[in-house]
Short mmCIF file of C-alpha atoms in Angstrom, two decimals:
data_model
loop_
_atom_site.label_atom_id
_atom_site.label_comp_id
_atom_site.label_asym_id
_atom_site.label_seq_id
_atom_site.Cartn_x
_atom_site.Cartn_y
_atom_site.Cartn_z
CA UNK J 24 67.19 4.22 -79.53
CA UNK J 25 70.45 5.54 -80.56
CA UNK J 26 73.45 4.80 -78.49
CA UNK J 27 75.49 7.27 -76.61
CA UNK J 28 79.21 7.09 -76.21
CA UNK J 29 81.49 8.15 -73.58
CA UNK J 30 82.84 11.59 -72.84
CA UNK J 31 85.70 12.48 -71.25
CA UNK J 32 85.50 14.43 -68.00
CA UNK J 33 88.31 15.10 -65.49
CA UNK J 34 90.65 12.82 -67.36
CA UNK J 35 88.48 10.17 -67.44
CA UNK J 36 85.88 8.27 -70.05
CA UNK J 37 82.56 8.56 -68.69
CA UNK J 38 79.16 8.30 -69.65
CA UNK J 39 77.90 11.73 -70.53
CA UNK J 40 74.87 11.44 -67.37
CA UNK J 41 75.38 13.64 -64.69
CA UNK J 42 73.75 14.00 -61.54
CA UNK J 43 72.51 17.51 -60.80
CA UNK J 44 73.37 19.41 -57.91
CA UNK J 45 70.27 20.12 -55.29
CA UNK J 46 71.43 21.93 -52.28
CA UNK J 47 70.46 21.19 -48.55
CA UNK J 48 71.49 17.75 -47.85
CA UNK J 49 70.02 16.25 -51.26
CA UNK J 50 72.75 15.83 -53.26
CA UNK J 51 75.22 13.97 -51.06
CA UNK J 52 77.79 11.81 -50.87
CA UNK J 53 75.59 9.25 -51.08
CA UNK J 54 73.41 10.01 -53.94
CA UNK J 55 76.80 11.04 -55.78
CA UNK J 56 79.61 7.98 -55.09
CA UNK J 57 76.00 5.69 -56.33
CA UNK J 58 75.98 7.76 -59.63
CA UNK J 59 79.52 7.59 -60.01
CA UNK J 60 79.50 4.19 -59.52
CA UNK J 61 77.43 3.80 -62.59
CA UNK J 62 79.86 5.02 -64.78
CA UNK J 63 78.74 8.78 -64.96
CA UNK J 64 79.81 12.01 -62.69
CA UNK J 65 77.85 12.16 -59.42
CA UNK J 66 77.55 15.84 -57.92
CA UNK J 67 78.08 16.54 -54.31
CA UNK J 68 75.93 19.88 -53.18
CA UNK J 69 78.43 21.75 -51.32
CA UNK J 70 75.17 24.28 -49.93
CA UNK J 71 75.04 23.21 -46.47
CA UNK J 72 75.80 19.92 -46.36
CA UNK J 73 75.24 17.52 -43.64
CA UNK J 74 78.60 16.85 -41.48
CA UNK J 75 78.19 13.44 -39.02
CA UNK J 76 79.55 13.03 -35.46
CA UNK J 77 81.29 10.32 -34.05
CA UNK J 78 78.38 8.19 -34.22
CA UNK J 79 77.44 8.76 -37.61
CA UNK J 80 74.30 11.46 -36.83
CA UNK J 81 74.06 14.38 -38.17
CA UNK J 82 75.43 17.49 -37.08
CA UNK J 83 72.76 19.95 -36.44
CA UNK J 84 73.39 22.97 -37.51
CA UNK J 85 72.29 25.53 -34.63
CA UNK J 86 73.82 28.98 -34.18
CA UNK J 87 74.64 30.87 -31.49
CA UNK J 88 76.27 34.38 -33.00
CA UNK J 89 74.92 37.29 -31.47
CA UNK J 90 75.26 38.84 -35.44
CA UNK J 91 74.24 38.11 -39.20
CA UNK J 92 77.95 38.08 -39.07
CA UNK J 93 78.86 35.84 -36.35
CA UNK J 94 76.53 33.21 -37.27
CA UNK J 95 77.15 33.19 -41.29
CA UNK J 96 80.98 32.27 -40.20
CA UNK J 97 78.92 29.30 -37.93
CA UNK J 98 77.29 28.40 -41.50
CA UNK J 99 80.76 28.55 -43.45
CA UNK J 100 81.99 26.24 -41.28
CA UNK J 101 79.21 23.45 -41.25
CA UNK J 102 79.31 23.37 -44.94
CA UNK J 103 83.33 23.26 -45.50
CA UNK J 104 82.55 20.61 -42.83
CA UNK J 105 79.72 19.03 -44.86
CA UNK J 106 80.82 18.92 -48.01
CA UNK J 107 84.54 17.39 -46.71
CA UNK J 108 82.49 14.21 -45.45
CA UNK J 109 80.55 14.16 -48.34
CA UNK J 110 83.22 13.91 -50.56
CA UNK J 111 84.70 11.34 -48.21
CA UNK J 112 81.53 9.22 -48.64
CA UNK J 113 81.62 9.64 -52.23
CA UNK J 114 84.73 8.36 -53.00
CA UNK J 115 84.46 5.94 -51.36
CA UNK J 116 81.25 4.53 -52.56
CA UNK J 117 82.64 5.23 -56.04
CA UNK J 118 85.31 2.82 -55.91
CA UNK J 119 87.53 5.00 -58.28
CA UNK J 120 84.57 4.84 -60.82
CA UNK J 121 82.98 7.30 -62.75
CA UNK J 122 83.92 11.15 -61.75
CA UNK J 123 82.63 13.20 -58.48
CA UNK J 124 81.53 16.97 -58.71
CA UNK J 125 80.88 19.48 -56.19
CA UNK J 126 78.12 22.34 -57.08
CA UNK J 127 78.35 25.53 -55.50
CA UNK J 128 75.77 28.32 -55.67
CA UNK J 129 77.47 31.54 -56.81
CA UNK J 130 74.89 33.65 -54.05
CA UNK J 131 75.51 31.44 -51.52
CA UNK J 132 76.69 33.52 -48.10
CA UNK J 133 80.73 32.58 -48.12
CA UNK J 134 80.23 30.52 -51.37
CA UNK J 135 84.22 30.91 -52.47
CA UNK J 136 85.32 30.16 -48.39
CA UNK J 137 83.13 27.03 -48.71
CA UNK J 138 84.53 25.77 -51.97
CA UNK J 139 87.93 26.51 -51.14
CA UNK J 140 87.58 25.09 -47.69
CA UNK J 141 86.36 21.61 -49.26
CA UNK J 142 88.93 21.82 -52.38
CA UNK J 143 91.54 22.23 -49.44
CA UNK J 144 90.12 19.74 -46.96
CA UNK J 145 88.96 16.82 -49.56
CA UNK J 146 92.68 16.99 -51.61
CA UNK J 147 92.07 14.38 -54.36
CA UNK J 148 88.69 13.66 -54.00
CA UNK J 149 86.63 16.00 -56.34
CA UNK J 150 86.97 16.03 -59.85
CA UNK J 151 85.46 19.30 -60.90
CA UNK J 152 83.45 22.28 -59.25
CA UNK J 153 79.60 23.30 -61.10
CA UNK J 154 78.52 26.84 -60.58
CA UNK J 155 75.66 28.34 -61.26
CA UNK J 156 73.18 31.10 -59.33
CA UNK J 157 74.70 34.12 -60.69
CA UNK J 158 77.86 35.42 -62.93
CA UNK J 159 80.87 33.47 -60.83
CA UNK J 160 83.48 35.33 -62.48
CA UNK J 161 86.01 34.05 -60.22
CA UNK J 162 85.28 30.36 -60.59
CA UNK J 163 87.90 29.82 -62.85
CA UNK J 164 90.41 31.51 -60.64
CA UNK J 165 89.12 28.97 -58.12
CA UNK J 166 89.73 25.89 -60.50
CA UNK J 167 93.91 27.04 -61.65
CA UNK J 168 94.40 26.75 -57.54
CA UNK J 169 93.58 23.42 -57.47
CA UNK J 170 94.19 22.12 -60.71
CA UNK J 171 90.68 20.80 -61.62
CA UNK J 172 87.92 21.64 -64.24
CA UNK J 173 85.58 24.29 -63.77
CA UNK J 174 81.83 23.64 -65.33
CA UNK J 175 79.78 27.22 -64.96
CA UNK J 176 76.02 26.84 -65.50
CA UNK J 177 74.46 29.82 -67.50
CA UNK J 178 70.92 30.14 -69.76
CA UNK J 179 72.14 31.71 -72.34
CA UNK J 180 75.17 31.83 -74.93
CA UNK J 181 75.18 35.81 -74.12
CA UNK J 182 75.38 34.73 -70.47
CA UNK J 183 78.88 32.52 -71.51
CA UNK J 184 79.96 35.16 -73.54
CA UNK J 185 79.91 37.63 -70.63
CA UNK J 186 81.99 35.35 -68.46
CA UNK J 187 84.16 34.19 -71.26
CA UNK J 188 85.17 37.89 -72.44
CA UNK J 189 85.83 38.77 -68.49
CA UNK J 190 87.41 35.81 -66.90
CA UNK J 191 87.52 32.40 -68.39
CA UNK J 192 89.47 33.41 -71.24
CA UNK J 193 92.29 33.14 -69.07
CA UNK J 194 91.90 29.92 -67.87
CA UNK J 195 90.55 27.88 -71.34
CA UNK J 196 92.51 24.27 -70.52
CA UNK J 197 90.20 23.24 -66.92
CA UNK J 198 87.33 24.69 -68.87
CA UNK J 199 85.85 21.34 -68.76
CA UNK J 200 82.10 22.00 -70.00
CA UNK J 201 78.97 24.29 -70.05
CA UNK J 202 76.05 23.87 -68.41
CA UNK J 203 73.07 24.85 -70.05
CA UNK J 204 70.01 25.02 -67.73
CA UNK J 205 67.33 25.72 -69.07
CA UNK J 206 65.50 28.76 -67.07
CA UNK J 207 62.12 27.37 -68.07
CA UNK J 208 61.81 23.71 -67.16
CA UNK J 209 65.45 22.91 -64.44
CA UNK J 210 64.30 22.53 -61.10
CA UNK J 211 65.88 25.41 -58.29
CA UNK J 212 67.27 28.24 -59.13
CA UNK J 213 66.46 29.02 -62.73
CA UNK J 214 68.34 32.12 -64.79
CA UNK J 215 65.17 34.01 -66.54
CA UNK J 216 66.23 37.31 -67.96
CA UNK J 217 64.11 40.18 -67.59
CA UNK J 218 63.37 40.17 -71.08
CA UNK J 219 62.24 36.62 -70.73
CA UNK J 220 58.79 35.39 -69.99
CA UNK J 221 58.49 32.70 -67.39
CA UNK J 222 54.68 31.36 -68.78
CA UNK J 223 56.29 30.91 -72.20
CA UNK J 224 59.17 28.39 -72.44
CA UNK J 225 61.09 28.38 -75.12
CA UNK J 226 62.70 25.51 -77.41
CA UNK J 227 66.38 24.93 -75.95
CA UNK J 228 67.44 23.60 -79.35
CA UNK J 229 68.06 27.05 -80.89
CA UNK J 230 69.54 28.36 -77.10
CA UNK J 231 72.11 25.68 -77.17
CA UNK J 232 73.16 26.28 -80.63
CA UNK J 233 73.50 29.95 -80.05
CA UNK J 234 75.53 28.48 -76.99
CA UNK J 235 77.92 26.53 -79.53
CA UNK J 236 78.24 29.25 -81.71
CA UNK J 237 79.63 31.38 -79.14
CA UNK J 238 81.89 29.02 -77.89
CA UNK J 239 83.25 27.98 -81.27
CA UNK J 240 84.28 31.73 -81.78
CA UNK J 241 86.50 31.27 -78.73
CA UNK J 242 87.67 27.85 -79.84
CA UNK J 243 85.40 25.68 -77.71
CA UNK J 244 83.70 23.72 -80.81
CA UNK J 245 85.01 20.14 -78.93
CA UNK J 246 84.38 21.11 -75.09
CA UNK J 247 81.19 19.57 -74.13
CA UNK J 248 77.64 21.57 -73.55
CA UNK J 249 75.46 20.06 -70.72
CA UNK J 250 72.08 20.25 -71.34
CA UNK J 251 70.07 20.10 -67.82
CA UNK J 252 66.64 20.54 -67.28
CA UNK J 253 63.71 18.96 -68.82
CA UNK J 254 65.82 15.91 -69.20
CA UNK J 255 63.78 12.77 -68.81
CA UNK J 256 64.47 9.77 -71.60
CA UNK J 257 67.48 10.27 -73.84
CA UNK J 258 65.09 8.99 -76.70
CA UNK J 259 63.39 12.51 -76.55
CA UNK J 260 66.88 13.61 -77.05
CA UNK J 261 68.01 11.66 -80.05
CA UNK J 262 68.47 14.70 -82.73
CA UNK J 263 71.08 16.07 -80.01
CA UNK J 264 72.99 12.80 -80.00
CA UNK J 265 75.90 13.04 -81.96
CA UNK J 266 74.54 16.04 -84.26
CA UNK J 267 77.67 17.92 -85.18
CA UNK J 268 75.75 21.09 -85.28
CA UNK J 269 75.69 20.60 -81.50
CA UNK J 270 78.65 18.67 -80.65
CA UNK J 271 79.69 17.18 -77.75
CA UNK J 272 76.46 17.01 -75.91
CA UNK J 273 76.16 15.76 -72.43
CA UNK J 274 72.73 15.45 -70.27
CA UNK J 275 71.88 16.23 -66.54
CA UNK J 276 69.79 14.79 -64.46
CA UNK J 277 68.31 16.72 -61.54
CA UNK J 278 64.90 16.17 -60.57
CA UNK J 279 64.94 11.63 -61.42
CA UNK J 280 67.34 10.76 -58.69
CA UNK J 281 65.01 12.53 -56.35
CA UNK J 282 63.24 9.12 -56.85
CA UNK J 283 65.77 6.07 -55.89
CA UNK J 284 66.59 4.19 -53.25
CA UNK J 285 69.80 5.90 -52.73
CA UNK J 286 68.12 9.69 -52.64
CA UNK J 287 68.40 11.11 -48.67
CA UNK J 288 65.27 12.64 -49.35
CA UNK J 289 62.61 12.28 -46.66
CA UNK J 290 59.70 8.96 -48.06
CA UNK J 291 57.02 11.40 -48.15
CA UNK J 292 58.52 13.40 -50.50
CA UNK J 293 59.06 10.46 -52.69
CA UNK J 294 55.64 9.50 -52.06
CA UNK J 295 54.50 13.32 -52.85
CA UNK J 296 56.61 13.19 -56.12
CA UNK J 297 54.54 9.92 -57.22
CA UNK J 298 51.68 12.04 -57.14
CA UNK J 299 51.87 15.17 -59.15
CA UNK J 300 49.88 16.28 -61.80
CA UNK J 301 50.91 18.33 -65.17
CA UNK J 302 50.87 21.80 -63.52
CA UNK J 303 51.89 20.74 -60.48
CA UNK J 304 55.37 22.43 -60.58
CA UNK J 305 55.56 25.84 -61.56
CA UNK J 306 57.82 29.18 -61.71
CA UNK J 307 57.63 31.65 -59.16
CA UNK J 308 59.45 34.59 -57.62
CA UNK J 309 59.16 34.51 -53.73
CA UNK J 310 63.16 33.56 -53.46
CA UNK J 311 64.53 35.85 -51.26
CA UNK J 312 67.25 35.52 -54.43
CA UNK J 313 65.61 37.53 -56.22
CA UNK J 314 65.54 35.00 -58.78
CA UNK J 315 62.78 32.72 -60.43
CA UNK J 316 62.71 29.21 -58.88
CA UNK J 317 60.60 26.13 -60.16
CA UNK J 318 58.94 24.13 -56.48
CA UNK J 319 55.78 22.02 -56.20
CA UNK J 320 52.42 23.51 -55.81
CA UNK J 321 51.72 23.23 -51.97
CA UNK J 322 50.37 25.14 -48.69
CA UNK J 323 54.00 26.99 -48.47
CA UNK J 324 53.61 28.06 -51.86
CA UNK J 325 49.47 28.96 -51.72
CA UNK J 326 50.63 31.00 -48.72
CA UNK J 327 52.80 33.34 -50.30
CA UNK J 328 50.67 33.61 -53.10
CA UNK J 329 47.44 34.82 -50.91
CA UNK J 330 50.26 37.00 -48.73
CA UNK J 331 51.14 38.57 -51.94
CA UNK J 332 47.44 39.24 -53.09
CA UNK J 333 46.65 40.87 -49.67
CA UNK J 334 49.03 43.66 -50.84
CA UNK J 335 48.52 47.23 -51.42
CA UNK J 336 50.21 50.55 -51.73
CA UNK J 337 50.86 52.98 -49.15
CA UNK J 338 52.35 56.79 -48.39
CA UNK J 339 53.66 58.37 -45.36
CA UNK J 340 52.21 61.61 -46.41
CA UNK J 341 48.17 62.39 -47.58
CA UNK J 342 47.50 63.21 -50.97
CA UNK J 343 48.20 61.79 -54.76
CA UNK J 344 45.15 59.45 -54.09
CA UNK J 345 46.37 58.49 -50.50
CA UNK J 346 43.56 59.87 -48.33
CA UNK J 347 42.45 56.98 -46.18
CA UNK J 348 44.21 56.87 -42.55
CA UNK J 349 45.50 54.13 -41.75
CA UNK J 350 47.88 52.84 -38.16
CA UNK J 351 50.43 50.25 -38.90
CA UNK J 352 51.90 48.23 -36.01
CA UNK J 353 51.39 47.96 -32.18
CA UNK J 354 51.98 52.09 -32.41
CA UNK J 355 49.48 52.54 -34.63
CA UNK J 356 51.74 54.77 -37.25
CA UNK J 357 50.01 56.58 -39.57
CA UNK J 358 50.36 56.40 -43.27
CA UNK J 359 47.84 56.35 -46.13
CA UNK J 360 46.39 54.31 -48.51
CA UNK J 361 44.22 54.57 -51.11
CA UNK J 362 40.52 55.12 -50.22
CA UNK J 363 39.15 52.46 -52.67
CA UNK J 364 41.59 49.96 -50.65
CA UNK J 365 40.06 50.64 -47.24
CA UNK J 366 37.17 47.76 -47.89
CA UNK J 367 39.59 45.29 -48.94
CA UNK J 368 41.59 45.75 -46.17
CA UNK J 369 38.35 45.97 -43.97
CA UNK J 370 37.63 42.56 -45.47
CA UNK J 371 40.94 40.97 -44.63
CA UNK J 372 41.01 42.02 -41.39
CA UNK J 373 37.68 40.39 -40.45
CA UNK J 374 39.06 37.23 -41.94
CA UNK J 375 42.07 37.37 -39.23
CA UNK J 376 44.70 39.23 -41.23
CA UNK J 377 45.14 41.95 -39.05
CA UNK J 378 49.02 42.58 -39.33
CA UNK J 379 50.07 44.87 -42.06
CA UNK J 380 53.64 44.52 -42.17
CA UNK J 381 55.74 47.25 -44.80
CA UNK J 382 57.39 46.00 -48.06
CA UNK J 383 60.62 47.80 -50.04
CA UNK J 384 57.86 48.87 -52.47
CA UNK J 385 56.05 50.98 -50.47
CA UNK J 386 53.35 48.43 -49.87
CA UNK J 387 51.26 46.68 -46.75
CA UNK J 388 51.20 43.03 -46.88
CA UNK J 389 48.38 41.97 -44.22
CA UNK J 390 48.91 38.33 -42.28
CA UNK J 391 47.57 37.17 -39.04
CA UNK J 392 49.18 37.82 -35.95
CA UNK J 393 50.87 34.15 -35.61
CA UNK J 394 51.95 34.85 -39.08
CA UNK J 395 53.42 38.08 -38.08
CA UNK J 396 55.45 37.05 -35.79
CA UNK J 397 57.38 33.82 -37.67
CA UNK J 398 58.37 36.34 -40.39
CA UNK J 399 59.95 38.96 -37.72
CA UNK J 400 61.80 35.92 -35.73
CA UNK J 401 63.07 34.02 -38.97
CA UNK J 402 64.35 37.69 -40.34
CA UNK J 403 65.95 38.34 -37.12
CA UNK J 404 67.44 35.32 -36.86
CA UNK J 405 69.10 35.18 -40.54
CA UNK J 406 72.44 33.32 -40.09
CA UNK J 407 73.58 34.55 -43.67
CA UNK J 408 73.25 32.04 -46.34
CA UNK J 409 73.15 34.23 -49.24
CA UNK J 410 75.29 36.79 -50.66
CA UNK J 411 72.47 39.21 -50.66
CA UNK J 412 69.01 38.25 -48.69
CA UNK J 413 65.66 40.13 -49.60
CA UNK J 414 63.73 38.60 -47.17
CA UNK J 415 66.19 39.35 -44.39
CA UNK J 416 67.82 42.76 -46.03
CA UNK J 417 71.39 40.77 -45.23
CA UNK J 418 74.51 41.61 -47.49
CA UNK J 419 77.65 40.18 -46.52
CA UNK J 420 79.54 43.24 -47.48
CA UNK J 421 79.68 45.85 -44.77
CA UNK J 422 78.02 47.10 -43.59
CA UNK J 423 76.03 44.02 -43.74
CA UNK J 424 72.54 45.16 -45.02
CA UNK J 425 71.13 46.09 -48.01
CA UNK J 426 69.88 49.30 -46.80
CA UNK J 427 66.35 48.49 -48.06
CA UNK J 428 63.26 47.43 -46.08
CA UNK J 429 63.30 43.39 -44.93
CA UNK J 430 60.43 41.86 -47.76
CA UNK J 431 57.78 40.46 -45.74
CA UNK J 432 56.62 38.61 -49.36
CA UNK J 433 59.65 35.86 -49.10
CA UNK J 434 61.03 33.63 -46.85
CA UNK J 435 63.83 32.07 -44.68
CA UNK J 436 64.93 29.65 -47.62
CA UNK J 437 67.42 28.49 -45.00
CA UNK J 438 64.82 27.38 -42.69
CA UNK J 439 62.68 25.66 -44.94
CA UNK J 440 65.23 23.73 -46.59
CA UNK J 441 66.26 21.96 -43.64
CA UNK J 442 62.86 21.38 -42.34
CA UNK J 443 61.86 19.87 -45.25
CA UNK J 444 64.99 17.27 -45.64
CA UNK J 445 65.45 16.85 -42.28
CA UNK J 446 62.00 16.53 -40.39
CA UNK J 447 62.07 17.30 -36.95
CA UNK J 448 60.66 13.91 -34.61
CA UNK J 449 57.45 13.70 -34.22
CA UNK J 450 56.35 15.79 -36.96
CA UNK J 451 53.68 14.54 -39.24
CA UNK J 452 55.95 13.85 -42.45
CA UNK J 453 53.09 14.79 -44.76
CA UNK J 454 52.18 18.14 -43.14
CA UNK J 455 56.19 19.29 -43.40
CA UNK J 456 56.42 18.71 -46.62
CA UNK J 457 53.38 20.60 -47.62
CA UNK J 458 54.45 23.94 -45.59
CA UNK J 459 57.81 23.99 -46.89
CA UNK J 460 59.28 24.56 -50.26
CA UNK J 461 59.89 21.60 -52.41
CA UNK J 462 61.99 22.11 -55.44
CA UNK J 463 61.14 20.26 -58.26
CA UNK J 464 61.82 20.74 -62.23
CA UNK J 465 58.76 21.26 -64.29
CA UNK J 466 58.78 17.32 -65.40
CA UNK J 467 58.43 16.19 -62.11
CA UNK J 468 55.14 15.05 -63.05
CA UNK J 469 56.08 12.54 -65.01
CA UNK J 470 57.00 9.94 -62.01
CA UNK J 471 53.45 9.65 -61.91
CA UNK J 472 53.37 8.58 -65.60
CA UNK J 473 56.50 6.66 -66.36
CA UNK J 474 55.45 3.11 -66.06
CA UNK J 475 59.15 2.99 -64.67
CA UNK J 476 57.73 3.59 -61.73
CA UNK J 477 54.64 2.02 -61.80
CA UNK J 478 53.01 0.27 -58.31
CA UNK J 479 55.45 2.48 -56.58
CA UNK J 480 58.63 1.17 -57.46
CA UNK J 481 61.48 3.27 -56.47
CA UNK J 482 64.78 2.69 -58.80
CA UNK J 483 68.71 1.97 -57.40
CA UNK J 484 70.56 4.94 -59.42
CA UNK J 485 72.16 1.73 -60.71
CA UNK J 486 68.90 0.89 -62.26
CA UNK J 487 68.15 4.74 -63.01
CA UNK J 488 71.10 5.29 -64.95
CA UNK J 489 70.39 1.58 -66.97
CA UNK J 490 66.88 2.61 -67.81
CA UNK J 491 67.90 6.20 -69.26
CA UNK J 492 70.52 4.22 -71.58
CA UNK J 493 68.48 1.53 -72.74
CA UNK J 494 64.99 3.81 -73.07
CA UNK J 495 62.07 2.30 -72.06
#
């Protein structure tokens, strides 16, 4: 297998590995001073990350604003909190080693308060701040305040361009790498256009060189591209290595340290990640982002599928093919729906799904009762932890909603994020983690595979970060 040299990052020689950023208490302190450690750059998620008390427990992170408002500046503070102690914990399992990142999701409710508030409460500490999840034009602006490298995640050269033509320009020195995701195969959050098609992936190789080519026309021919997602053995990577079409090419790693001794991640998620299939991981659109997101086939995600399916279109008014009365809610309003839809719903109903609740698109989504009522006490109790909520119609511009109807098709991404990496006592850890949303990138499957882990085995990141160098 070809060898791969050192890059330097934040001043310092490092291998090019990098830990990705998974938000929710995933990628910690922990996780990250462990990769650093190794010799590469460990990432600290700065999304809501777990503070500690006194005794070293977790803080949990209740809310007790009477408003969206109220309780989103509850949630700022828990993760300027968080991600302070994080970085504490980082450096110093780090040693001085390797380099430590924060990653900050550009839609994240109060995502520049939160990175400021760690940059400004961790002095010294992080090396270099990864944002992705929209356009964040204002990351640079973020990175000349403190004096340390900026490393914006985008899916496309045109995406770089945009940000380079509008706001990095002006900041080219901390520039200190791209990362390209790759919208098809990265775990999270992924950056499909609307002209792109989620069931066909395409080859990054000609993405990333459009990448390079962009960035050359700026200058940039020596400032290193990232490649995360799909990532798995650097020997499937070897045309990459030191190809001077490319140049400097680093690799992140998001979904393998899910799987080491040092990942926070609840065991039967590890245990569920040692059992997936090809398949098993797949894009779909039920963030209340608004974007695509890649997650393990489950209940939570079967759920939202069927919710979806038990869909159809409504008017307030009779007419245009709207003829069949129909009462929505404990009222009983009246709208219509299409006459050949009355047996369908007829047939849903008798199954239990007697709750039709309204969409933004004019449509009835029909769930049971029980069902019914989670999604109207998770919306009402949205504490703000995106920009912009569909699920929740929360904005955190005034005046603090979208204006549109709350989507009864999503979900409280919030909610199920902590559930799932921190499960309440006395739950059964199997059933949590299949009725909550468990990101995953589309090789996830391959822990079942790898005869890495083979019998079970479960990796240090020290011997993670060994076995990508040295192959198989």
């Amino acid at each position: 297998m070809k060898s791969i040299d050192t890059l330097r990052f934040g001043g310092q020689d490092v291998l090019p590995l990098i830990e990705g950023g998974k938000g929710v208490s995933v990628s910690t302190g922990f996780s990250a001073g462990h990769w650093a450690a190794a010799g590469g750059i460990g990432t600290i998620s700065a999304v809501n990350a777990d503070s500690y008390d006194q005794d070293g427990n977790p803080v949990p992170q209740i809310y007790h604003g009477r408003t969206r408002r109220e309780r989103q500046q509850e949630l700022i503070r828990y993760a300027i909190d968080g991600g302070i102690a994080q970085a504490k914990i980082a450096r110093d399992i780090s040693g001085g080693k390797g380099r430590i990142n924060v990653n900050i999701l550009w839609e994240m409710g109060g995502a520049e308060e939160v990175i400021i508030g760690i940059l400004e409460g961790a002095p010294g500490l992080v090396h270099g701040v990864t944002c992705g999840a929209g356009m964040p034009y204002r990351l640079s602006d973020i990175a000349v305040r403190f004096g340390i490298p900026y490393y914006p995640i985008v899916s496309s050269g045109r995406a770089f361009n945009a940000l380079w033509r509008r706001a990095y320009s002006k900041a080219p020195e901390l520039l200190g790498g791209v990362v390209y995701e790759d919208p098809w195969r990265a775990g999270g959050h992924n950056g499909l256009s609307n002209t792109e098609n989620p069931l066909s992936p395409e080859d990054p190789y000609p993405r990333v060189l459009e990448l390079r080519r962009v960035m050359r026309n700026y200058g940039l021919g020596e400032t290193p591209i990232i490649m995360a997602g799909g990532v798995w053995h650097l020997e499937e990577w070897q045309d990459w290595i030191g190809n001077p079409e490319l140049g400097p090419i680093a690799f992140q790693f998001g979904t393998r340290p899910l799987l080491t001794q040092e990942s926070p991640i609840p065991n039967a998620w590890k245990r569920r990640l040692l059992t997936l299939k090809k398949g098993d991981v797949y894009l779909n659109r039920f963030s209340p982002t608004g974007f695509y997101s890649s997650a393990v086939k489950n209940s939570f995600l079967s759920d939202l599928c069927d919710r979806s399916a038990r869909q159809v279109p409504y008017s307030q008014e009779t007419g245009d093919g709207y003829e069949a009365s129909y009462g929505v809610g404990v009222r009983k309003r009246e709208v219509f729906v299409p006459a050949a839809d009355r047996p369908r719903i007829a047939e849903w109903e008798a199954a239990g799904f007697t709750e039709a609740l309204r969409t933004p698109d004019d449509t009835l989504v029909f769930v049971t009762p029980e069902s019914a009522r989670e999604i109207l006490a998770d919306q009402t109790a949205c504490m703000g932890c995106l920009s912009q909520c569909r699920f929740s119609n929360w904005t955190q511009k005034e005046p603090y909603t979208t204006g549109q109807k709350a989507d009864p098709r999503s979900f409280c991404i919030q909610k199920t994020l902590q559930t799932i990496s921190h499960i309440p006592p006395g739950a059964d850890d199997d059933v949590v983690m299949d009725h909550n949303l468990m990101f995953g990138g589309t090789n996830a499957w391959r822990f079942g595979t790898d005869p890495f882990y083979a019998n079970g085995f479960v990796p240090t990141v020290g011997q993670l970060v060994e076995r990508i160098l040295t192959g198989r």
